[in-house]
Short mmCIF file of C-alpha atoms in Angstrom, two decimals:
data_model
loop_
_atom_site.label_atom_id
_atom_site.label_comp_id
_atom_site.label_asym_id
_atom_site.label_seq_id
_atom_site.Cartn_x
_atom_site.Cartn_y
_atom_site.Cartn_z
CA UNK A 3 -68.84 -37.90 -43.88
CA UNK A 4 -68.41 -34.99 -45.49
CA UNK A 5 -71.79 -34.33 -46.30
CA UNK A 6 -74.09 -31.10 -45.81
CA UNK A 7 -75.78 -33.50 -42.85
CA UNK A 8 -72.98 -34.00 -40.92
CA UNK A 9 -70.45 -31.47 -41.79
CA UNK A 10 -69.63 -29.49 -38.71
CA UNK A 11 -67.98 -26.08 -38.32
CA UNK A 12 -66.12 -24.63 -35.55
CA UNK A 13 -65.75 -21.44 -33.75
CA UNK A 14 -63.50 -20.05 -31.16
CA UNK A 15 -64.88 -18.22 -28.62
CA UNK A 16 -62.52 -16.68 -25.83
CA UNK A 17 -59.99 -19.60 -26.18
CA UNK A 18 -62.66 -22.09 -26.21
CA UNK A 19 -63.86 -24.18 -29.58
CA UNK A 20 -67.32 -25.04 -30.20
CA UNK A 21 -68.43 -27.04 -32.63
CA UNK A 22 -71.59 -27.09 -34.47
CA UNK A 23 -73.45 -29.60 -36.58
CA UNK A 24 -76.94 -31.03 -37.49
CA UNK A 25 -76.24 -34.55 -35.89
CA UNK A 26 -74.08 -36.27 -33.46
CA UNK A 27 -71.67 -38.46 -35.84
CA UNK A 28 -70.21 -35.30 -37.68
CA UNK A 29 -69.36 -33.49 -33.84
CA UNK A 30 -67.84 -36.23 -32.83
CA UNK A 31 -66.02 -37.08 -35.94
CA UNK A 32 -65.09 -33.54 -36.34
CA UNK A 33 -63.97 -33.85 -32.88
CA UNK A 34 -61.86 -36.60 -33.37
CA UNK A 35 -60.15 -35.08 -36.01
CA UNK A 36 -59.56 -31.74 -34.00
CA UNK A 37 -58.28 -33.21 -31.21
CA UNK A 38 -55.91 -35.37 -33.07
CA UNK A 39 -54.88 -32.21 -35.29
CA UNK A 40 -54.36 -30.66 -31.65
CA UNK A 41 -52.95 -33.52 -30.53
CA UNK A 42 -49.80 -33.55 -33.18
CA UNK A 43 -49.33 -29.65 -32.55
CA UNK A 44 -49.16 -29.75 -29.21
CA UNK A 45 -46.54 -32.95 -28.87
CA UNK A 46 -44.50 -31.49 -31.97
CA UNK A 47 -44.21 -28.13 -29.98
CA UNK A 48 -43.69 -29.73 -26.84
CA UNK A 49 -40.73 -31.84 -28.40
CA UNK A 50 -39.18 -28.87 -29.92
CA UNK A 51 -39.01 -27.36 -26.43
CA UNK A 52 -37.53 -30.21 -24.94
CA UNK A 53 -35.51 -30.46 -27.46
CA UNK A 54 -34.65 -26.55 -27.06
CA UNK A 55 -34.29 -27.15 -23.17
CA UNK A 56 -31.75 -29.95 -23.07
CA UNK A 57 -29.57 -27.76 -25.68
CA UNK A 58 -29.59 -24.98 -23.41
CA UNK A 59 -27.91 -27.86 -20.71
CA UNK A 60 -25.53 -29.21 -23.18
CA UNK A 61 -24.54 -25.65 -24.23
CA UNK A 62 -23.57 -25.31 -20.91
CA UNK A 63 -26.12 -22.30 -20.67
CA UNK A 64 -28.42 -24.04 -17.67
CA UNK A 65 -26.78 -26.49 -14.88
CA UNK A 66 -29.18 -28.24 -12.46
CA UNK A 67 -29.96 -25.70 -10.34
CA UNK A 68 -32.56 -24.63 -13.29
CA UNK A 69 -34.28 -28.09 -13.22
CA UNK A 70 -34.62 -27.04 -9.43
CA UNK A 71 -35.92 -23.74 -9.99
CA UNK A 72 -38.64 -25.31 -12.80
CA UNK A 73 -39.71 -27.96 -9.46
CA UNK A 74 -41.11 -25.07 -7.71
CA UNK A 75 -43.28 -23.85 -10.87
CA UNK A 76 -46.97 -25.28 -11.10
CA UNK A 77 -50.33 -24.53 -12.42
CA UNK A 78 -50.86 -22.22 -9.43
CA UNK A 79 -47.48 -19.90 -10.52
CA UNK A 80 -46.82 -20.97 -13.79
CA UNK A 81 -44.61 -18.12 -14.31
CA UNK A 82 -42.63 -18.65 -11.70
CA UNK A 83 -38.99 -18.98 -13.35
CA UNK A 84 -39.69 -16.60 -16.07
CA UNK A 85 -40.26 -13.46 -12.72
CA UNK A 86 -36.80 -14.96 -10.83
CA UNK A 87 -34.83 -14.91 -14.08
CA UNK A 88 -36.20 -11.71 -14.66
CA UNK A 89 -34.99 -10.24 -11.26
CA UNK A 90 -31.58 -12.18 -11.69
CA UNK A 91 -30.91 -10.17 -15.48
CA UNK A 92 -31.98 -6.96 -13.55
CA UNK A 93 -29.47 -7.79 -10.95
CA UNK A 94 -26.98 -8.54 -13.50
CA UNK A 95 -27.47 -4.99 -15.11
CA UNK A 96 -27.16 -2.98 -12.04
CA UNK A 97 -24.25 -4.95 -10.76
CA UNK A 98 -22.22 -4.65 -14.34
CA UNK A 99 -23.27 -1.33 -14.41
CA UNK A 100 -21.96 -0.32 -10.58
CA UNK A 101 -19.04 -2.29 -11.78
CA UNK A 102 -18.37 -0.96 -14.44
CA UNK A 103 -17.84 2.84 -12.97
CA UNK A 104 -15.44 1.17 -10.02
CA UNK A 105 -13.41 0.03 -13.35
CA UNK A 106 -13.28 3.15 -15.04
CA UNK A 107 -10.58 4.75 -14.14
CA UNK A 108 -6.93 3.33 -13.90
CA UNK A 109 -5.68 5.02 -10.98
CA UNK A 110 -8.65 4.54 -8.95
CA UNK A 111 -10.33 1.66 -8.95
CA UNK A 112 -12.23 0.28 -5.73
CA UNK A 113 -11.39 -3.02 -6.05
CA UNK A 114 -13.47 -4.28 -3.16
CA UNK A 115 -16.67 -2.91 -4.89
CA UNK A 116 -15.84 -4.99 -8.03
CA UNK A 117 -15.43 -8.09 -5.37
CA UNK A 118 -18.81 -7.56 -3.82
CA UNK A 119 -20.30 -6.78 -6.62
CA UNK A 120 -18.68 -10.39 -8.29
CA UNK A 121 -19.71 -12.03 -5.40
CA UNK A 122 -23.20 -11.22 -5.27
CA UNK A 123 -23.35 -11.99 -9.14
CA UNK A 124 -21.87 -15.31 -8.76
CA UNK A 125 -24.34 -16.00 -5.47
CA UNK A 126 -27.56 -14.89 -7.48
CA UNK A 127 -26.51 -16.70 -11.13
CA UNK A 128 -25.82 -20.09 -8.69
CA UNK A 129 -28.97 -19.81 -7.63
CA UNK A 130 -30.93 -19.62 -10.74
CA UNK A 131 -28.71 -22.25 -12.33
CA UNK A 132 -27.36 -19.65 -15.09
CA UNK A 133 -24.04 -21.92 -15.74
CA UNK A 134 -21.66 -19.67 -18.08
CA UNK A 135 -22.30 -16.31 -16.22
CA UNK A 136 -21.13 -18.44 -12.87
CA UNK A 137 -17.92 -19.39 -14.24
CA UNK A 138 -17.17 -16.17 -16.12
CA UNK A 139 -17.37 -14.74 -12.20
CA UNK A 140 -14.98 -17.03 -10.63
CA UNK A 141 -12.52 -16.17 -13.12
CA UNK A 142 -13.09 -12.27 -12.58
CA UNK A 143 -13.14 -13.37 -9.02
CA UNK A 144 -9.50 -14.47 -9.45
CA UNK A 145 -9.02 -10.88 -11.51
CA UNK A 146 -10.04 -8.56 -8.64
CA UNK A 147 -8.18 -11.01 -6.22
CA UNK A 148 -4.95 -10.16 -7.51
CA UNK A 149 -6.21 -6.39 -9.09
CA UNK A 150 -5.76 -7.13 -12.31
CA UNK A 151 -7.86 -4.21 -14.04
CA UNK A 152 -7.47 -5.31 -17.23
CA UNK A 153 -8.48 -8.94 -16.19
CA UNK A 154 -11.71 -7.25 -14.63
CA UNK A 155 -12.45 -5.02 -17.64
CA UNK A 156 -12.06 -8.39 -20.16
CA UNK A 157 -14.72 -10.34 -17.16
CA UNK A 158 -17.04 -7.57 -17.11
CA UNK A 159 -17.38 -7.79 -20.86
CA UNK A 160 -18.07 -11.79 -20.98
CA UNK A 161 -20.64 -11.51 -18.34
CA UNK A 162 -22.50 -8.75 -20.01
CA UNK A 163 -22.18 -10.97 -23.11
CA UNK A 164 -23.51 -14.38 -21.03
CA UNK A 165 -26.40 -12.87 -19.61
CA UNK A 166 -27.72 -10.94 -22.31
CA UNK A 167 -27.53 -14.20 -24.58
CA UNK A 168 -28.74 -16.41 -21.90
CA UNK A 169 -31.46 -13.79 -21.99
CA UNK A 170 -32.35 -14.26 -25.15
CA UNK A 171 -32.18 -17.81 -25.06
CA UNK A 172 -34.70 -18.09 -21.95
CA UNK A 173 -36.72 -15.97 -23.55
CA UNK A 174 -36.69 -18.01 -26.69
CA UNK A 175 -37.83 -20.40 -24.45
CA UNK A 176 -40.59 -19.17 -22.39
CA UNK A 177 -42.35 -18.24 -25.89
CA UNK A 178 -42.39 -22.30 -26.73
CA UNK A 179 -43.89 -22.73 -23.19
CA UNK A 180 -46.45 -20.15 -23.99
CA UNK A 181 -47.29 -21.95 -27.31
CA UNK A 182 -47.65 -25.07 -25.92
CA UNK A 183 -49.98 -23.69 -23.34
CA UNK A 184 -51.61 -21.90 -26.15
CA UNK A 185 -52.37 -24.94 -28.12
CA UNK A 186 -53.61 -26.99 -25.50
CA UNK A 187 -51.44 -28.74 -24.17
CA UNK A 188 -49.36 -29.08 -20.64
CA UNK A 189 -45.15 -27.76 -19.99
CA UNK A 190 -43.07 -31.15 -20.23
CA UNK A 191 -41.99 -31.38 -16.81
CA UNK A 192 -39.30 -34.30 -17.35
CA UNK A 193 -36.72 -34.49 -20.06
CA UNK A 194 -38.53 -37.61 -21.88
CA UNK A 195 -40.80 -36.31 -23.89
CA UNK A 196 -44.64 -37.26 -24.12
CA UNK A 197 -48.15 -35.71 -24.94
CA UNK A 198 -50.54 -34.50 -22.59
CA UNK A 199 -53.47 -32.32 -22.44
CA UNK A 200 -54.35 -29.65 -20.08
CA UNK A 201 -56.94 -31.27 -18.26
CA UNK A 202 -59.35 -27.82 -18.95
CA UNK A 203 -59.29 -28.89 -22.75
CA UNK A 204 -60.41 -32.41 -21.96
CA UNK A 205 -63.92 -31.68 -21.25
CA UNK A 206 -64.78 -30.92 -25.37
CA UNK A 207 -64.53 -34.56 -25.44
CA UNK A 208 -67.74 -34.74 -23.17
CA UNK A 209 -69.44 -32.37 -24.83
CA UNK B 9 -23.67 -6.46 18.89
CA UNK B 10 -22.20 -7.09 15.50
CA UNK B 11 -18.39 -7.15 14.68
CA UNK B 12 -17.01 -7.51 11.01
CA UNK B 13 -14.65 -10.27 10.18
CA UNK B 14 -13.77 -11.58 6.93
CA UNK B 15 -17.69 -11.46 5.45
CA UNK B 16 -18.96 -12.81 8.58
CA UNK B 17 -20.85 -11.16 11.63
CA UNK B 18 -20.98 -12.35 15.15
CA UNK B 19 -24.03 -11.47 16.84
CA UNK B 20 -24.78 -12.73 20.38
CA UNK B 21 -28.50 -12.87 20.38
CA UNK B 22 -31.30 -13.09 22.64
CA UNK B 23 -34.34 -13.44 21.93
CA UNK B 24 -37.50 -12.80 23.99
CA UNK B 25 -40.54 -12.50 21.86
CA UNK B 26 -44.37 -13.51 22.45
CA UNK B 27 -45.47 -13.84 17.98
CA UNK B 28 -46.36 -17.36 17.59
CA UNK B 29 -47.31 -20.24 18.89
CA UNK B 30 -45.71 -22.28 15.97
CA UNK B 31 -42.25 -23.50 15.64
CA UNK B 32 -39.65 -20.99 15.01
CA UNK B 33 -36.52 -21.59 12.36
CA UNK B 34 -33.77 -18.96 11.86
CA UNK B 35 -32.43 -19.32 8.05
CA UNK B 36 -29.79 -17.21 8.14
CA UNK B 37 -27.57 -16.15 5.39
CA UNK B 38 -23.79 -15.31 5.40
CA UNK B 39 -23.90 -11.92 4.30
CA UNK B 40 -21.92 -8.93 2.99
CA UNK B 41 -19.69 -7.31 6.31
CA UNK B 42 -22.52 -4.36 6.43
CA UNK B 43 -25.52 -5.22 8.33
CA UNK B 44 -24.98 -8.95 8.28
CA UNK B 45 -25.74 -12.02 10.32
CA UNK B 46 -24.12 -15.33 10.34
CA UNK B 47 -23.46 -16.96 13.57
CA UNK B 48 -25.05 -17.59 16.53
CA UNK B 49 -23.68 -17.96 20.30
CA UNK B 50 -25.31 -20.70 21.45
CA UNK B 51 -24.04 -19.92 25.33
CA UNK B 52 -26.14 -16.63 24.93
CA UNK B 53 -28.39 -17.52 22.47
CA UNK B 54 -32.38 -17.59 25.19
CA UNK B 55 -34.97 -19.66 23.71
CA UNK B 56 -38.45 -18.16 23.09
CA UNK B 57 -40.98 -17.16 25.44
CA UNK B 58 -44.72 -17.15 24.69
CA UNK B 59 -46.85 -14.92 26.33
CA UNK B 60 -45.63 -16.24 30.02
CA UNK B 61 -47.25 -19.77 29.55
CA UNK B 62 -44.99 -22.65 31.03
CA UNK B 63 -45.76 -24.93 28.04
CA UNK B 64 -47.71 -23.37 25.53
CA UNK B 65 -49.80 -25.12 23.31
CA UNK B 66 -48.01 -26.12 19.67
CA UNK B 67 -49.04 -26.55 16.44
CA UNK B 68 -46.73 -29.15 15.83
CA UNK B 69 -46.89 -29.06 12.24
CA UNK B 70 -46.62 -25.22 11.70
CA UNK B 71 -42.80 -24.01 10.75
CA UNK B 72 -42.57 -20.59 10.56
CA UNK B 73 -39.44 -20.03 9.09
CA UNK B 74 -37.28 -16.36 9.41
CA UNK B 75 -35.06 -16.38 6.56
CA UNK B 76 -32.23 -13.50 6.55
CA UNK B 77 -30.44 -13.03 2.76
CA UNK B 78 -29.66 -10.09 0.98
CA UNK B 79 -29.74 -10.89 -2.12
CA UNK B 80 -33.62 -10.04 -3.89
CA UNK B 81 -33.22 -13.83 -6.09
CA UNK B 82 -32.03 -15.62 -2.96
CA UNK B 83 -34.94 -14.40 -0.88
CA UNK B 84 -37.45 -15.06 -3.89
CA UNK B 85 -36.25 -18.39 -4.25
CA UNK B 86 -35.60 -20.10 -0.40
CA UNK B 87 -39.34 -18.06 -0.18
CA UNK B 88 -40.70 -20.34 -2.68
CA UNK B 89 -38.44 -23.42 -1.27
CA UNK B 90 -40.20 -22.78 2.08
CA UNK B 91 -43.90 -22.33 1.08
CA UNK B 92 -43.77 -25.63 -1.13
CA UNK B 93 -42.43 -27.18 2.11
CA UNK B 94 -45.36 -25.96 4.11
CA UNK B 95 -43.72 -23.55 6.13
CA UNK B 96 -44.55 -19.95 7.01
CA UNK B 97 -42.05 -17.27 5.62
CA UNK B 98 -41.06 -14.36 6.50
CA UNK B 99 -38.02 -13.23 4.33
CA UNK B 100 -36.22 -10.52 5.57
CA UNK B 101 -33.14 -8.55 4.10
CA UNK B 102 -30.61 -7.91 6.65
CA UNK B 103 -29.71 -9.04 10.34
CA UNK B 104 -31.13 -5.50 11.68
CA UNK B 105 -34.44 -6.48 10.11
CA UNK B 106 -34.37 -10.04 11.84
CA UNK B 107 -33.76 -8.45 14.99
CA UNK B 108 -36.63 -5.83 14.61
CA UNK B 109 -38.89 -8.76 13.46
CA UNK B 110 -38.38 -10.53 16.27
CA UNK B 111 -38.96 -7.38 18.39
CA UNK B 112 -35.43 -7.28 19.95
CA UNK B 113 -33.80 -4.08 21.36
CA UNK B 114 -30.63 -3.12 20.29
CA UNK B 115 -29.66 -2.14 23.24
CA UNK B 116 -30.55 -4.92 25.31
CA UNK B 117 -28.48 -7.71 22.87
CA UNK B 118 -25.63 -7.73 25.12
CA UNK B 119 -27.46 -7.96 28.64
CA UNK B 120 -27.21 -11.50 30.29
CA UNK B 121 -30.19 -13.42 31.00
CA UNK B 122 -31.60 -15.79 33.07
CA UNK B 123 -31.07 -19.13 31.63
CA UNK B 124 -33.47 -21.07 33.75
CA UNK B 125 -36.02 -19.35 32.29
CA UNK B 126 -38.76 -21.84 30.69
CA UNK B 127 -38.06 -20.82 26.99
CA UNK B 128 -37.92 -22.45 23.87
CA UNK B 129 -34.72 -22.49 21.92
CA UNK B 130 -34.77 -21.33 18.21
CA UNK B 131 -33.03 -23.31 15.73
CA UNK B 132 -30.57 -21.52 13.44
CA UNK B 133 -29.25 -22.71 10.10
CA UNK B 134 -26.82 -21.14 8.05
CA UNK B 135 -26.54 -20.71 4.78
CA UNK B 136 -23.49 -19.90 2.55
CA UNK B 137 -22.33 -20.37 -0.96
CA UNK B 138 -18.98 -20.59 0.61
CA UNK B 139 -17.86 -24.45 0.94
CA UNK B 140 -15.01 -24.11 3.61
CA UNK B 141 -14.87 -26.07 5.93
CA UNK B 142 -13.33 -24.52 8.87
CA UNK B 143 -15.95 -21.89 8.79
CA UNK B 144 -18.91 -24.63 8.18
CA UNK B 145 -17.48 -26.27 11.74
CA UNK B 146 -17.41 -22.86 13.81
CA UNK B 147 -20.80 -21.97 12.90
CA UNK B 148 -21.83 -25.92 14.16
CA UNK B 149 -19.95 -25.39 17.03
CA UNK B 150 -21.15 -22.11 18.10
CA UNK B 151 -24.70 -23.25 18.27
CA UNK B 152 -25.83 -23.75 14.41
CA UNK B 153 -28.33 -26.85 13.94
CA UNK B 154 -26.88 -26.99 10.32
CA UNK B 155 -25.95 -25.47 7.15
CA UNK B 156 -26.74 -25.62 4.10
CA UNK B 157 -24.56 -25.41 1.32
CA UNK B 158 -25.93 -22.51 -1.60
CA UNK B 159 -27.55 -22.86 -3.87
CA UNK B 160 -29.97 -24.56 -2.21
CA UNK B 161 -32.70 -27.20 -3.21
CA UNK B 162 -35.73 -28.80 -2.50
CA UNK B 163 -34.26 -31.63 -0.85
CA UNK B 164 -32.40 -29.89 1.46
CA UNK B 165 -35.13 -27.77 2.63
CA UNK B 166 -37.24 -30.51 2.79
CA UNK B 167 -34.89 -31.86 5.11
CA UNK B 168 -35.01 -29.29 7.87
CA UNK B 169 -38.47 -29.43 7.45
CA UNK B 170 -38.72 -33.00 8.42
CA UNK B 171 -36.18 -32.80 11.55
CA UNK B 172 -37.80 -29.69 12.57
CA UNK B 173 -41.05 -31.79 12.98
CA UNK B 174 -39.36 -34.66 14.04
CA UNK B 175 -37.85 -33.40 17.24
CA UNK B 176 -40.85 -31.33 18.41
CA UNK B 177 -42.75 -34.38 18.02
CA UNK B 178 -39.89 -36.50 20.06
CA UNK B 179 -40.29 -33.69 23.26
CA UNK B 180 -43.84 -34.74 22.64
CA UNK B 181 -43.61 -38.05 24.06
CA UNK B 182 -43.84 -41.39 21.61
CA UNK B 183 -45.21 -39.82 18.57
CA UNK B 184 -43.51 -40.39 15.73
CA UNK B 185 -43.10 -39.49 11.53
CA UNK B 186 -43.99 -42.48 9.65
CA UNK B 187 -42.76 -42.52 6.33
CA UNK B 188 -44.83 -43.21 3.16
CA UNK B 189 -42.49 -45.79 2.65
CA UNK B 190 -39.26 -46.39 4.25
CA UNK B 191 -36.07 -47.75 2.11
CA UNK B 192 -33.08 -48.91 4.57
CA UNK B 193 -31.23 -45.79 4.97
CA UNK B 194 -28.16 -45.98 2.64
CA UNK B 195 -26.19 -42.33 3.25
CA UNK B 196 -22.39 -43.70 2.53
CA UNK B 197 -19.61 -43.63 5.59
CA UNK B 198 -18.22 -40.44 6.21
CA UNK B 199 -15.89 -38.96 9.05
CA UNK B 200 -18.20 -39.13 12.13
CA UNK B 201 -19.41 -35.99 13.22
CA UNK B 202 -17.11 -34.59 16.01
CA UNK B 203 -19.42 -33.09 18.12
CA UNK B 204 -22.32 -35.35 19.25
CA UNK B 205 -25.50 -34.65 16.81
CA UNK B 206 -28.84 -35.57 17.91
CA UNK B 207 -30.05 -39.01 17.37
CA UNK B 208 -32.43 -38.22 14.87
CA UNK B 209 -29.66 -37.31 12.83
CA UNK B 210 -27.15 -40.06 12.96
CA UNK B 211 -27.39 -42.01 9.80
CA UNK B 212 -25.29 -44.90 11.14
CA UNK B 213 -28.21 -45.78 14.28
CA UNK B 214 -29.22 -48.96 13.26
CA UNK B 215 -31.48 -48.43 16.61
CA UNK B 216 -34.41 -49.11 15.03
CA UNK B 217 -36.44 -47.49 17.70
CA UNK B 218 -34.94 -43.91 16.40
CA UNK B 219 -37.47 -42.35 14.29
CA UNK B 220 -36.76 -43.16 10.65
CA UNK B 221 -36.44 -40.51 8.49
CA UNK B 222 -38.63 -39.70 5.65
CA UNK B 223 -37.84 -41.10 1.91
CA UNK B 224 -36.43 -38.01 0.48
CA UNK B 225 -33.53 -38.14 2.91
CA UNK B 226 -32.52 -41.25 2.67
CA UNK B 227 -30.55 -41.38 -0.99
CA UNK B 228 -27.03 -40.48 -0.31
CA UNK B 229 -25.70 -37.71 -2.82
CA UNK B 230 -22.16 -38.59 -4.58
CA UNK B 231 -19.43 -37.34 -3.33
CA UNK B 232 -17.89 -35.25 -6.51
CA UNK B 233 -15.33 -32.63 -7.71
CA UNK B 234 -15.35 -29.02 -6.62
CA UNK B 235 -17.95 -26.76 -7.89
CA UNK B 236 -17.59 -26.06 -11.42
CA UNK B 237 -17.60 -29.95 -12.67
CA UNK B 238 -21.03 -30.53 -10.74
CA UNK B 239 -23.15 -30.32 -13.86
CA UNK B 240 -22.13 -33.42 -15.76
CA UNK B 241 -25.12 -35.68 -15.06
CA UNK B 242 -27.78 -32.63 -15.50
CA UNK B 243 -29.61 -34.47 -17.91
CA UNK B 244 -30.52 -37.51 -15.85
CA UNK B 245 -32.39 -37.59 -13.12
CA UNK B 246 -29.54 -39.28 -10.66
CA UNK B 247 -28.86 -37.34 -7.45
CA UNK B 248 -27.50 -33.97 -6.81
CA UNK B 249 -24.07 -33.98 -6.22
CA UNK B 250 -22.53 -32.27 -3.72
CA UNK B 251 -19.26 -30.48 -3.74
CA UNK B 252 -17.01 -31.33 -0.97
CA UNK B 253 -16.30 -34.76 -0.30
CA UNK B 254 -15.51 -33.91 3.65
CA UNK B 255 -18.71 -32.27 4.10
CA UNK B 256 -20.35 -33.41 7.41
CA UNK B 257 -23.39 -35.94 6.66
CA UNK B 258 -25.92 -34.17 8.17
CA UNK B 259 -24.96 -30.92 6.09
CA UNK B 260 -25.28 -33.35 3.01
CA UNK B 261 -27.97 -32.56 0.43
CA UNK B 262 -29.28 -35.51 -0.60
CA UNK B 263 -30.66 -35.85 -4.23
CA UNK B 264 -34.24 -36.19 -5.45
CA UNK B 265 -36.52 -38.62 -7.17
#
């Protein structure tokens, strides 16, 4: 089929691909062989971030109240986790920061700023299902409860650590979702993994 | 009037405002000793007048929901919660801000008024991350509808949602919420509620005249082991479970699909 008759070419023109041939049987062969090309992109991206998203749960990164936060993302605000993590980590570094200064020095440290400031970190990383930064705060909870300085400094430090990795790792993961979007195809809403396309790159077939 | 105590805030409240004609929900969440708001008197808590009518007319479906949290992700989030559930938000920051939305005088929260008054009460649930009991059953008992239990999900939200409708549709004479499909309800024996909850909300009527309540409240969450261990089963899709295995059934969050 490779003929000068039937050979198609393709162009991409503001994220959409036309195709181009003499007759009908090299489109839709050509066709056939994009979509399939597409096809095995998309589902081997989409299975690397599955398989990327249930190590972040195993890690003990993410606990379920992630899956809920990823229910109330759709088409309509598909970037919906990626702007409340974003507002948690800013929390996080104005909180360790304001912490930080009620820590500094030894003979004066306002203990029941470290405790609000602990309590609103472990109320906002609950929410967002951000697992390891939760339990590093009940354990500087139990630090400030008894005004153990030290105890706080060594908390502060882990939960700096935790979110800044979790950080990294969302955003790790956010850039998959963008690929997959990228490429054609749809977010993997449940842990099983299978392929579907984004019902705007269907139509080609019709065309 | 507010008064500090141990991270919560007493505020007697009456309210007395002509907004909406659409049902009103008070979300309210325990909040930091400054400015807070977390339970209500029901003894002076007025229901809601609108614009002087007797029985004004109601958009049964429409929920517009007042939800009080100071914490930026917590609003975000219960926003988002609310909207999917078809309700109208308005998110607020602070009790102060709840009190000027709803148009109420400072100076005025303390005067008595006339009960017999043909208002509408307002329905207040709390929310806290804090599971303790004692303090879930004083905010019941001083006039809370429920609470629910941080962080919070879709299937609790859902649920107010659904007994919200439910009982203005019961004060509307025989109408009542069919499920899509209706599973016998299954929630798993508990210590019965002290004080006496409203019909709708009894899982144990097996008065099958009582309305039945939608699908997505009818799986019972499993009882499980404080906090910290609740994330075992995060990679199926079984139910949520909840954290304290003496927490009242009608606070219970039941799981999801």
């Amino acid at each position: 089929l490779m003929t000068a008759k039937s050979l198609a070419s393709k162009e991409t023109v503001n994220g959409r691909c036309w195709f181009y041939s003499d007759d009908d049987d090299g489109i839709s062969v050509y066709l056939n062989r994009e979509l399939h090309a597409m096809n095995t992109v998309v589902a081997q991206l989409q299975t690397q971030f599955q398989d990327y998203l249930v190590s972040l749960y195993q890690q003990g990164f993410l606990d379920n109240q992630f899956t809920e936060l990823r229910k109330l993302q759709d088409e309509g605000t598909p970037d919906f986790v990626a702007e409340v993590v974003s507002l948690f980590f800013d929390d996080c570094s104005k909180l360790i920061n304001s912490m930080s200064r009620s820590l500094e020095r030894p003979e004066n440290v306002d203990f029941k700023q470290v405790d609000s400031g602990v309590h609103q970190l472990k109320g906002s990383s609950s929410s967002v299902g951000a697992r390891r930064v939760k339990n590093v705060c009940i354990s500087f909870k139990e630090c400030c409860d008894v005004q153990n300085r030290e105890g706080c400094l060594r908390c502060l430090q882990q939960v700096d650590y935790e979110y800044k990795m979790l950080k990294t790792k969302l955003q790790d993961l956010f850039n998959l979702e963008k690929q997959i979007v990228q490429a054609g195809g749809a977010i993997p809403q449940h842990f099983p993994s299978y392929t579907i396309l984004r019902p705007d790159i269907r139509p080609c077939l019709d065309a | 009037r507010g008064r500090a105590n141990e991270n919560i805030c007493e505020l007697s409240l009456v309210l007395n405002f002509n907004i909406l004609s659409s049902q009103l929900l008070l979300l309210l969440s325990a909040m930091a000793s400054d400015g807070g708001v977390s339970c209500l008197r029901r003894s002076e808590m007025m229901s809601v007048g609108i614009g002087g009518m007797d029985s004004p007319p109601l958009d049964v479906d429409e929920v517009h929901v007042l939800a009080v949290d100071d914490s930026l992700v917590d609003r975000i989030v219960i926003e988002r919660l609310l909207r999917i559930t078809s309700c109208k938000v308005t998110a607020v920051d602070s009790g102060w801000r709840a009190l000027e939305f709803l148009g109420i005088d400072n100076e005025n929260a303390s005067a008595e008024l006339d009960e017999s008054s043909s208002f509408r009460q307002v329905p207040v649930v709390i929310m806290s991350s804090e599971n303790v009991i004692t303090r879930i059953d004083r905010c019941l008992e001083e006039g809370a509808e429920d609470f629910l239990l941080k962080p919070v999900k879709l299937a609790d939200v859902k649920r107010l949602r659904n007994y919200l409708t439910r009982d203005v549709k019961l004060s509307n004479g025989n109408k009542r919420k069919l499920p899509e499909d209706s599973p016998p309800l299954t929630l798993s024996p508990d210590s019965p509620d002290s004080s006496p909850p409203p019909s709708t909300l009894s899982p144990d009527s097996s008065d099958s005249s009582s309305p039945p309540l939608s699908p997505v409240e009818i799986i019972s969450s499993q009882l499980s082991s404080p906090i910290d261990d609740e994330d075992d089963d995060v990679l199926t899709s079984s139910p949520e479970s909840s954290p304290s295995p003496v927490r009242r059934q009608k606070m219970r969050s039941p799981g999801l699909d």
